[in-house]
CSV table of C-alpha atoms and ligand atoms in Angstrom, one decimal:
chain,number,residue,atom,x,y,z
K,2,MET,CA,153.5,60.9,60.5
K,3,GLN,CA,155.6,62.9,62.9
K,4,LEU,CA,156.2,62.5,67.0
K,5,TYR,CA,156.1,65.9,69.8
K,6,ARG,CA,158.2,65.6,72.3
K,7,ALA,CA,157.8,67.4,75.7
K,8,PRO,CA,158.8,67.8,79.5
K,9,TRP,CA,155.0,68.3,79.3
K,10,VAL,CA,151.9,67.3,77.2
K,11,ILE,CA,148.7,69.1,78.3
K,12,PRO,CA,145.9,67.3,76.7
K,13,VAL,CA,143.3,69.1,78.4
K,14,ALA,CA,140.3,66.4,78.1
K,15,THR,CA,142.7,64.7,80.8
K,16,PRO,CA,145.3,65.1,83.0
K,17,PRO,CA,149.0,66.5,81.4
K,18,ILE,CA,151.2,63.5,80.9
K,19,GLN,CA,155.1,63.7,81.8
K,20,ASP,CA,157.4,63.6,79.4
K,21,GLY,CA,154.6,63.4,76.5
K,22,ALA,CA,154.3,63.0,73.0
K,23,VAL,CA,151.9,63.3,70.4
K,24,LEU,CA,151.4,61.2,67.3
K,25,VAL,CA,150.4,63.5,64.7
K,26,GLN,CA,149.6,62.7,60.8
K,27,ASN,CA,148.2,64.8,58.0
K,28,GLY,CA,147.8,67.4,60.4
K,29,ASN,CA,144.6,65.4,62.7
K,30,ILE,CA,146.7,64.0,66.5
K,31,LEU,CA,146.4,59.7,65.8
K,32,LYS,CA,148.1,59.6,69.2
K,33,VAL,CA,148.5,61.1,73.0
K,34,GLY,CA,150.8,59.7,75.6
K,35,THR,CA,154.3,59.7,77.3
K,36,PHE,CA,156.6,59.3,74.9
K,37,TYR,CA,157.9,55.9,76.2
K,38,ALA,CA,154.7,54.4,75.0
K,39,LEU,CA,154.8,56.4,72.1
K,40,LYS,CA,159.0,56.1,70.6
K,41,GLY,CA,159.4,54.5,67.9
K,42,MET,CA,155.7,55.2,65.9
K,43,ALA,CA,157.0,58.0,63.8
K,44,PRO,CA,160.2,58.3,61.8
K,45,LEU,CA,161.2,62.0,63.2
K,46,THR,CA,161.1,63.2,66.4
K,47,THR,CA,160.1,66.8,67.1
K,48,ASP,CA,161.9,67.6,70.9
K,49,TYR,CA,161.3,70.8,72.4
K,50,GLU,CA,162.6,71.2,75.6
K,51,ASP,CA,161.5,73.0,78.8
K,52,SER,CA,158.3,72.9,76.7
K,53,VAL,CA,155.0,72.5,77.6
K,54,ILE,CA,153.2,71.3,74.7
K,55,THR,CA,149.5,72.2,74.6
K,56,PRO,CA,146.2,72.7,72.6
K,57,ALA,CA,145.8,76.1,70.5
K,58,LEU,CA,144.1,78.1,72.5
K,59,VAL,CA,140.3,79.6,70.8
K,60,ASN,CA,139.1,82.8,71.3
K,61,GLY,CA,136.0,83.4,71.9
K,62,HIS,CA,134.9,86.7,71.4
K,63,CYS,CA,136.6,89.3,69.0
K,64,HIS,CA,135.9,92.7,66.9
K,65,LEU,CA,138.8,92.8,64.1
K,66,GLU,CA,137.4,95.8,62.7
K,67,LEU,CA,137.7,97.9,65.6
K,68,SER,CA,141.6,97.3,65.8
K,69,HIS,CA,142.8,100.8,64.1
K,70,LEU,CA,141.2,102.4,67.4
K,71,ALA,CA,143.3,100.9,69.4
K,72,ARG,CA,144.1,103.7,71.1
K,73,LEU,CA,140.6,103.9,72.6
K,74,GLY,CA,141.8,100.9,74.1
K,75,GLN,CA,145.0,102.8,75.7
K,76,GLU,CA,144.1,105.9,77.5
K,77,GLY,CA,140.7,106.8,79.2
K,78,ASN,CA,139.1,106.3,82.3
K,79,TRP,CA,135.6,104.8,81.8
K,80,ASP,CA,134.3,103.9,85.2
K,81,GLY,CA,132.1,101.3,84.0
K,82,ASN,CA,129.8,104.2,80.8
K,83,MET,CA,129.2,102.5,78.8
K,84,ALA,CA,127.7,105.4,76.4
K,85,ALA,CA,130.4,107.6,76.9
K,86,TRP,CA,132.6,104.9,75.1
K,87,ILE,CA,130.8,104.0,72.3
K,88,LYS,CA,130.6,107.9,71.9
K,89,LYS,CA,134.7,108.7,72.1
K,90,LEU,CA,134.5,104.8,69.3
K,91,LEU,CA,131.8,106.2,66.9
K,92,ALA,CA,133.7,109.8,66.4
K,93,LEU,CA,137.3,108.5,66.4
K,94,ARG,CA,136.0,106.2,63.7
K,95,ASP,CA,134.4,108.8,62.0
K,96,GLN,CA,138.1,110.9,62.6
K,97,LEU,CA,140.3,107.5,61.1
K,98,VAL,CA,138.1,107.7,57.8
K,99,ASP,CA,141.0,107.2,55.2
K,100,ALA,CA,142.3,103.9,57.3
K,101,ASP,CA,143.4,100.9,55.8
K,102,VAL,CA,140.9,99.0,58.1
K,103,VAL,CA,140.8,95.8,56.6
K,104,THR,CA,145.3,95.8,57.2
K,105,GLU,CA,145.2,97.0,60.5
K,106,ALA,CA,142.9,94.3,61.5
K,107,ARG,CA,145.1,91.9,59.7
K,108,GLU,CA,147.8,93.0,62.0
K,109,ALA,CA,146.2,92.6,64.3
K,110,LEU,CA,144.9,88.7,64.0
K,111,ALA,CA,148.5,88.0,62.5
K,112,SER,CA,149.6,88.8,66.6
K,113,LEU,CA,146.8,87.6,67.3
K,114,HIS,CA,147.8,84.1,66.6
K,115,ALA,CA,151.5,84.8,67.4
K,116,SER,CA,150.2,84.5,70.9
K,117,GLY,CA,149.2,81.2,70.4
K,118,THR,CA,145.0,81.6,69.2
K,119,GLY,CA,144.7,79.4,65.6
K,120,LEU,CA,140.5,80.0,66.0
K,121,VAL,CA,139.1,83.0,66.6
K,122,CYS,CA,134.9,84.3,66.6
K,123,ASP,CA,135.8,87.7,65.1
K,124,VAL,CA,132.1,90.1,65.1
K,125,GLY,CA,132.4,93.7,62.6
K,126,ASN,CA,129.7,95.8,61.4
K,127,GLY,CA,131.1,95.8,57.2
K,128,ILE,CA,130.6,93.3,54.7
K,129,ASP,CA,134.2,93.2,54.1
K,130,SER,CA,135.3,92.8,57.4
K,131,ALA,CA,134.3,88.9,55.5
K,132,GLU,CA,137.4,88.9,54.7
K,133,ILE,CA,140.3,90.3,57.6
K,134,GLY,CA,140.1,85.6,57.8
K,135,ASN,CA,141.0,85.7,54.8
K,136,SER,CA,144.7,83.6,54.2
K,137,SER,CA,144.7,84.2,57.8
K,138,SER,CA,147.5,81.2,60.2
K,139,ALA,CA,144.2,81.5,62.5
K,140,GLU,CA,141.1,80.6,61.8
K,141,VAL,CA,138.4,83.7,61.9
K,142,CYS,CA,134.5,82.6,62.2
K,143,PHE,CA,133.1,85.4,60.8
K,144,LEU,CA,129.5,87.4,62.1
K,145,LEU,CA,127.5,90.2,60.5
K,146,GLU,CA,126.4,92.6,63.5
K,147,LEU,CA,123.0,94.1,63.2
K,148,LEU,CA,121.5,96.3,65.7
K,149,GLY,CA,118.2,98.5,65.0
K,150,LEU,CA,116.5,99.8,67.9
K,151,SER,CA,113.6,102.0,65.9
K,152,GLN,CA,111.5,100.7,62.8
K,153,PHE,CA,113.5,102.4,60.3
K,154,GLY,CA,116.6,100.8,62.1
K,155,GLU,CA,114.6,96.8,62.6
K,156,GLN,CA,114.6,97.6,59.3
K,157,ARG,CA,117.6,98.4,57.7
K,158,ALA,CA,119.1,95.8,59.8
K,159,ARG,CA,116.8,93.9,58.5
K,160,GLU,CA,118.0,94.6,54.5
K,161,SER,CA,121.4,94.4,56.1
K,162,LEU,CA,120.7,90.4,56.8
K,163,GLU,CA,119.1,89.9,53.3
K,164,GLU,CA,122.4,91.3,52.1
K,165,ALA,CA,124.1,89.2,53.6
K,166,ILE,CA,122.2,85.4,52.6
K,167,ARG,CA,122.9,86.4,48.8
K,168,GLN,CA,126.0,86.6,50.3
K,169,GLY,CA,125.9,82.4,49.6
K,170,LYS,CA,126.0,81.0,46.7
K,171,ASN,CA,123.8,78.2,47.9
K,172,ASP,CA,120.5,78.7,50.1
K,173,GLY,CA,121.7,78.5,53.9
K,174,ASP,CA,125.5,79.4,52.2
K,175,GLY,CA,126.5,83.4,53.1
K,176,LEU,CA,127.1,85.3,56.4
K,177,ASP,CA,126.1,83.8,59.2
K,178,CYS,CA,124.0,87.1,61.3
K,179,THR,CA,124.8,88.0,64.9
K,180,PRO,CA,122.6,91.0,67.1
K,181,HIS,CA,125.4,93.7,68.7
K,182,ALA,CA,122.9,93.3,72.0
K,183,PRO,CA,119.3,93.4,74.1
K,184,TYR,CA,119.5,97.6,74.3
K,185,SER,CA,120.7,98.2,70.4
K,186,CYS,CA,118.4,95.4,68.4
K,187,THR,CA,114.0,95.2,68.3
K,188,THR,CA,112.8,92.2,69.5
K,189,GLY,CA,112.0,91.6,66.6
K,190,LEU,CA,115.2,92.1,65.3
K,191,LEU,CA,116.4,89.5,67.8
K,192,LYS,CA,114.3,86.7,67.1
K,193,MET,CA,114.8,87.4,63.2
K,194,VAL,CA,118.4,87.0,63.2
K,195,LYS,CA,117.7,84.0,65.9
K,196,GLU,CA,115.7,82.3,63.6
K,197,ASP,CA,118.2,83.1,60.1
K,198,SER,CA,120.5,81.3,62.9
K,199,ARG,CA,118.6,78.1,63.4
K,200,ARG,CA,117.3,78.3,59.8
K,201,ARG,CA,121.6,77.8,58.7
K,202,GLY,CA,122.8,75.9,62.1
K,203,GLY,CA,124.7,78.1,63.1
K,204,LEU,CA,126.2,80.4,65.7
K,205,PHE,CA,123.7,83.5,67.5
K,206,SER,CA,126.3,85.4,69.4
K,207,ILE,CA,125.2,87.9,71.2
K,208,HIS,CA,126.9,90.8,73.6
K,209,VAL,CA,124.4,89.9,77.2
K,210,ALA,CA,124.6,91.6,80.3
K,211,GLU,CA,127.7,93.8,79.7
K,212,SER,CA,127.6,97.2,82.2
K,213,GLU,CA,124.8,98.3,84.5
K,214,ASP,CA,123.5,100.9,82.7
K,215,GLU,CA,122.3,98.0,80.1
K,216,ILE,CA,120.0,96.2,82.3
K,217,GLU,CA,118.5,100.4,84.0
K,218,PHE,CA,118.1,100.3,80.4
K,219,LEU,CA,115.5,96.8,79.5
K,220,GLN,CA,114.2,97.3,82.8
K,221,THR,CA,112.6,101.2,82.0
K,222,ALA,CA,114.6,102.5,78.7
K,223,THR,CA,115.5,105.2,81.7
K,224,GLY,CA,119.9,106.2,82.4
K,225,ARG,CA,122.7,107.5,80.1
K,226,LEU,CA,121.9,105.0,77.2
K,227,ARG,CA,118.4,106.1,76.6
K,228,THR,CA,120.1,109.7,76.6
K,229,PHE,CA,122.9,108.3,74.3
K,230,VAL,CA,120.1,106.4,71.6
K,231,GLU,CA,118.3,109.6,71.0
K,232,GLU,CA,121.9,111.8,71.5
K,233,ARG,CA,122.3,109.2,67.6
K,234,GLY,CA,118.4,109.7,67.4
K,235,ALA,CA,117.9,106.5,67.3
K,236,TRP,CA,114.2,106.8,69.4
K,237,ASP,CA,111.7,107.0,67.7
K,238,GLY,CA,109.9,105.5,71.2
K,239,SER,CA,108.3,102.2,70.2
K,240,PHE,CA,110.9,100.4,72.1
K,241,GLN,CA,108.7,98.6,75.1
K,242,PRO,CA,111.5,98.2,77.8
K,243,PRO,CA,111.0,94.6,78.9
K,244,GLY,CA,111.4,95.5,82.5
K,245,CYS,CA,113.7,92.0,83.7
K,246,GLY,CA,116.9,91.3,82.9
K,247,ALA,CA,119.0,90.6,79.8
K,248,VAL,CA,119.3,87.0,80.1
K,249,GLU,CA,115.7,87.2,81.2
K,250,TYR,CA,114.6,88.7,78.4
K,251,LEU,CA,116.7,86.2,75.9
K,252,GLU,CA,114.5,83.8,77.6
K,253,ASN,CA,111.0,85.1,77.0
K,254,LEU,CA,111.8,85.6,73.3
K,255,LYS,CA,112.6,82.0,72.9
K,256,VAL,CA,116.6,82.7,71.9
K,257,LEU,CA,118.0,81.1,74.4
K,258,ASP,CA,120.3,77.3,73.0
K,259,ALA,CA,122.9,75.3,72.8
K,260,HIS,CA,124.0,77.6,69.9
K,261,THR,CA,123.6,81.2,71.7
K,262,LEU,CA,126.5,82.6,72.8
K,263,CYS,CA,126.1,85.3,75.9
K,264,VAL,CA,128.9,87.1,75.3
K,265,HIS,CA,130.3,89.2,78.9
K,266,SER,CA,127.9,88.2,80.9
K,267,VAL,CA,128.7,90.5,84.1
K,268,HIS,CA,124.6,91.3,86.0
K,269,ILE,CA,123.5,88.5,85.6
K,270,SER,CA,121.2,87.0,88.4
K,271,ASP,CA,121.6,83.6,89.7
K,272,GLN,CA,117.8,82.7,88.5
K,273,GLU,CA,119.4,83.6,85.5
K,274,LEU,CA,123.0,81.6,86.2
K,275,SER,CA,120.2,78.8,86.4
K,276,LEU,CA,118.2,79.5,83.1
K,277,LEU,CA,121.5,79.7,81.2
K,278,ALA,CA,122.1,76.0,82.1
K,279,GLN,CA,119.0,74.4,81.1
K,280,ARG,CA,119.1,75.9,78.0
K,281,ASN,CA,122.3,74.9,77.9
K,282,ALA,CA,123.4,78.2,76.7
K,283,LYS,CA,127.6,79.0,76.2
K,284,VAL,CA,129.1,81.4,78.0
K,285,CYS,CA,131.6,83.6,77.0
K,286,VAL,CA,133.5,85.9,79.6
K,287,CYS,CA,135.5,89.3,78.6
K,288,PRO,CA,137.8,90.1,82.1
K,289,GLY,CA,140.2,91.9,80.3
K,290,SER,CA,137.2,94.7,78.4
K,291,ASN,CA,135.2,94.0,81.8
K,292,ARG,CA,138.0,95.8,83.4
K,293,TYR,CA,138.8,98.5,81.4
K,294,LEU,CA,135.7,99.8,80.5
K,295,GLY,CA,135.4,98.4,84.2
K,296,VAL,CA,131.6,97.3,83.7
K,297,GLY,CA,132.4,95.2,86.9
K,298,VAL,CA,133.7,91.4,87.1
K,299,ALA,CA,131.7,89.0,85.8
K,300,PRO,CA,130.2,86.0,88.6
K,301,VAL,CA,132.9,83.0,86.7
K,302,MET,CA,133.2,80.8,89.8
K,303,LYS,CA,129.0,81.1,90.2
K,304,MET,CA,128.5,79.9,86.4
K,305,ILE,CA,130.9,77.4,87.8
K,306,SER,CA,128.6,75.9,90.2
K,307,HIS,CA,126.1,76.3,87.9
K,308,GLY,CA,128.0,73.6,85.2
K,309,ILE,CA,128.4,77.0,83.1
K,310,LEU,CA,132.4,77.0,81.4
K,311,PRO,CA,132.8,80.1,80.0
K,312,ALA,CA,134.6,80.5,77.0
K,313,ILE,CA,136.4,83.4,77.1
K,314,GLY,CA,137.5,86.6,74.6
K,315,THR,CA,139.5,89.5,74.6
K,316,ASP,CA,136.3,91.6,72.7
K,317,SER,CA,138.7,94.8,70.8
K,318,LEU,CA,141.7,96.5,70.7
K,319,ALA,CA,139.1,99.9,71.4
K,320,SER,CA,138.5,98.1,75.2
K,321,ASN,CA,141.1,95.9,75.2
K,322,PRO,CA,145.4,96.9,75.1
K,323,GLY,CA,145.8,93.5,73.9
K,324,LEU,CA,144.6,90.4,71.5
K,325,ASN,CA,146.5,87.9,74.3
K,326,LEU,CA,144.4,85.5,76.0
K,327,TRP,CA,147.4,84.7,78.3
K,328,GLU,CA,146.7,87.6,79.8
K,329,GLU,CA,142.9,87.5,79.5
K,330,MET,CA,144.5,83.8,81.6
K,331,ARG,CA,145.8,85.9,84.8
K,332,ILE,CA,143.5,88.4,85.0
K,333,LEU,CA,140.7,86.3,84.9
K,334,ARG,CA,143.2,84.8,88.4
K,335,GLU,CA,143.6,88.1,89.5
K,336,ASP,CA,139.5,88.1,89.6
K,337,HIS,CA,138.9,84.9,90.9
K,338,PRO,CA,141.9,83.9,93.3
K,339,GLY,CA,140.0,80.5,94.2
K,340,ILE,CA,139.5,79.5,90.5
K,341,ASP,CA,141.3,76.0,89.7
K,342,PRO,CA,144.5,76.4,86.8
K,343,LYS,CA,143.5,73.1,84.7
K,344,THR,CA,139.2,74.5,84.8
K,345,LEU,CA,141.1,77.7,83.6
K,346,PHE,CA,143.2,76.8,81.1
K,347,THR,CA,140.5,75.3,79.8
K,348,MET,CA,138.2,77.5,79.7
K,349,ALA,CA,140.7,79.1,76.9
K,350,THR,CA,140.4,76.0,75.4
K,351,GLN,CA,137.8,73.3,74.8
K,352,ALA,CA,134.9,76.0,76.4
K,353,GLY,CA,136.1,78.6,73.7
K,354,ALA,CA,135.7,75.0,71.6
K,355,ALA,CA,132.8,73.8,72.5
K,356,ALA,CA,130.9,77.6,72.6
K,357,LEU,CA,132.1,77.8,69.0
K,358,GLY,CA,130.5,74.5,67.8
K,359,ARG,CA,134.1,73.6,66.7
K,360,GLU,CA,134.8,71.1,69.1
K,361,GLU,CA,138.1,69.9,67.0
K,362,TYR,CA,139.5,72.4,68.8
K,363,GLY,CA,140.3,72.6,72.3
K,364,THR,CA,142.5,70.0,73.1
K,365,ILE,CA,144.5,67.3,72.2
K,366,SER,CA,143.5,63.8,71.4
K,367,PRO,CA,143.0,61.8,68.6
K,368,GLY,CA,141.0,63.3,66.1
K,369,LYS,CA,141.4,66.3,66.7
K,370,THR,CA,143.2,69.3,65.0
K,371,GLY,CA,146.9,68.8,65.1
K,372,ARG,CA,147.0,72.7,65.3
K,373,MET,CA,149.2,73.0,68.6
K,374,LEU,CA,151.6,75.2,71.1
K,375,ALA,CA,155.4,74.7,72.5
K,376,VAL,CA,154.6,77.2,75.3
K,377,GLN,CA,158.3,77.4,77.1
K,378,CYS,CA,157.9,76.0,80.4
K,379,ARG,CA,160.1,75.0,83.6
K,380,ALA,CA,157.8,72.8,86.2
K,381,ASP,CA,158.8,70.0,88.2
K,382,ARG,CA,154.9,68.7,89.5
K,383,GLY,CA,151.9,68.6,86.8
K,384,SER,CA,149.7,70.6,88.9
K,385,ASP,CA,152.4,73.8,89.0
K,386,VAL,CA,152.0,73.4,85.5
K,387,MET,CA,148.4,74.7,85.3
K,388,ASP,CA,149.6,77.4,87.8
K,389,LEU,CA,152.7,78.6,85.1
K,390,LEU,CA,150.8,78.8,82.5
K,391,THR,CA,147.3,80.1,83.9
K,392,THR,CA,149.9,83.3,85.6
K,393,MET,CA,151.9,84.0,82.3
K,394,GLY,CA,149.9,87.0,80.8
K,395,SER,CA,151.8,88.2,78.2
K,396,GLU,CA,154.6,86.9,78.8
K,397,ALA,CA,153.9,84.1,77.3
K,398,GLU,CA,156.7,82.3,74.3
K,399,VAL,CA,154.7,80.3,71.6
K,400,SER,CA,156.0,78.8,69.3
K,401,TRP,CA,153.5,77.0,66.5
K,402,ILE,CA,153.9,72.9,66.4
K,403,ALA,CA,151.5,72.5,63.4
W,519,LIG,ZN1,132.5,92.9,71.7
């Protein structure tokens, strides 16, 4: 049994505690309260002076296997042109075909963990990428990404799904799969992956409404994404544009529920926000990546007013200079000056855990995992703490408590 004490403890689900302490046994939290109330309950107390104790952060969306393409996330001015960015990404990937993808991904994962992220949802195209998180200090929820917009593409994706299922020893084991996006998958593929994820009780994460080009493609099957798909030889004319927004499309396909995670959700209407709220679907915003690609700003304040508290993701190093959630919080405050800092910090912790269905993370409360951070921070009042935590960005100095 061990007691951890700091000038402030941020339980997240309850207000900040001044001169707080957390009692931990075998990696699990037993009690949280003031030091006065908990002192003497453990033989040993560790003091974190000038620090704030918080839960580990949760990154709701990343692609670690693209870490060797970090060069792409640091240069370029994309101005919302997703097709141009994807083209560049594919070209760079071909150019770096001899790169040690897994080693570079593990290095990125180590720095993600060092910055305070304890749990990350990682989406990858390669079955080998499922091993990136093996023996990492951060916990990785891996999802194998499938895509295919033509009949041939759908068939290939179906074979990958069957291969992913075979990776398991028992029925229901195997790798969880996820479709890339509404504009890169047939309706058959979207339904097939959802059916598989329902069967195994897994997470159905999908890029949704990331760019205006995506909405144009879904409305009329025209624009830069149509040209791109044709150039790739992936257009066989079988895709019928649904003629609506991305969320409405997913609703019509009956794939929206509490285990669906809509990543990005930048270009969605008020009616679509209501649909997401009705279905209790989860949202993950990626502010740093959206800013880098110039695709727009997700309507976070509207989401909150619809009762949707989004998780936060970094997306990959190919569209973001870093995988640092403190920086994502800083960007969100810039993009949404009216956002309450406490709500924002809840997004980076509790909402992330809820989005991934991993509620043992995200708060400091009895029964939850004792994976906590000591964040260097001097503050006098409760509200100042939240203000500081959400504005320090990549300057945050973090050490792991456990
Ligand atoms: Zn992504």
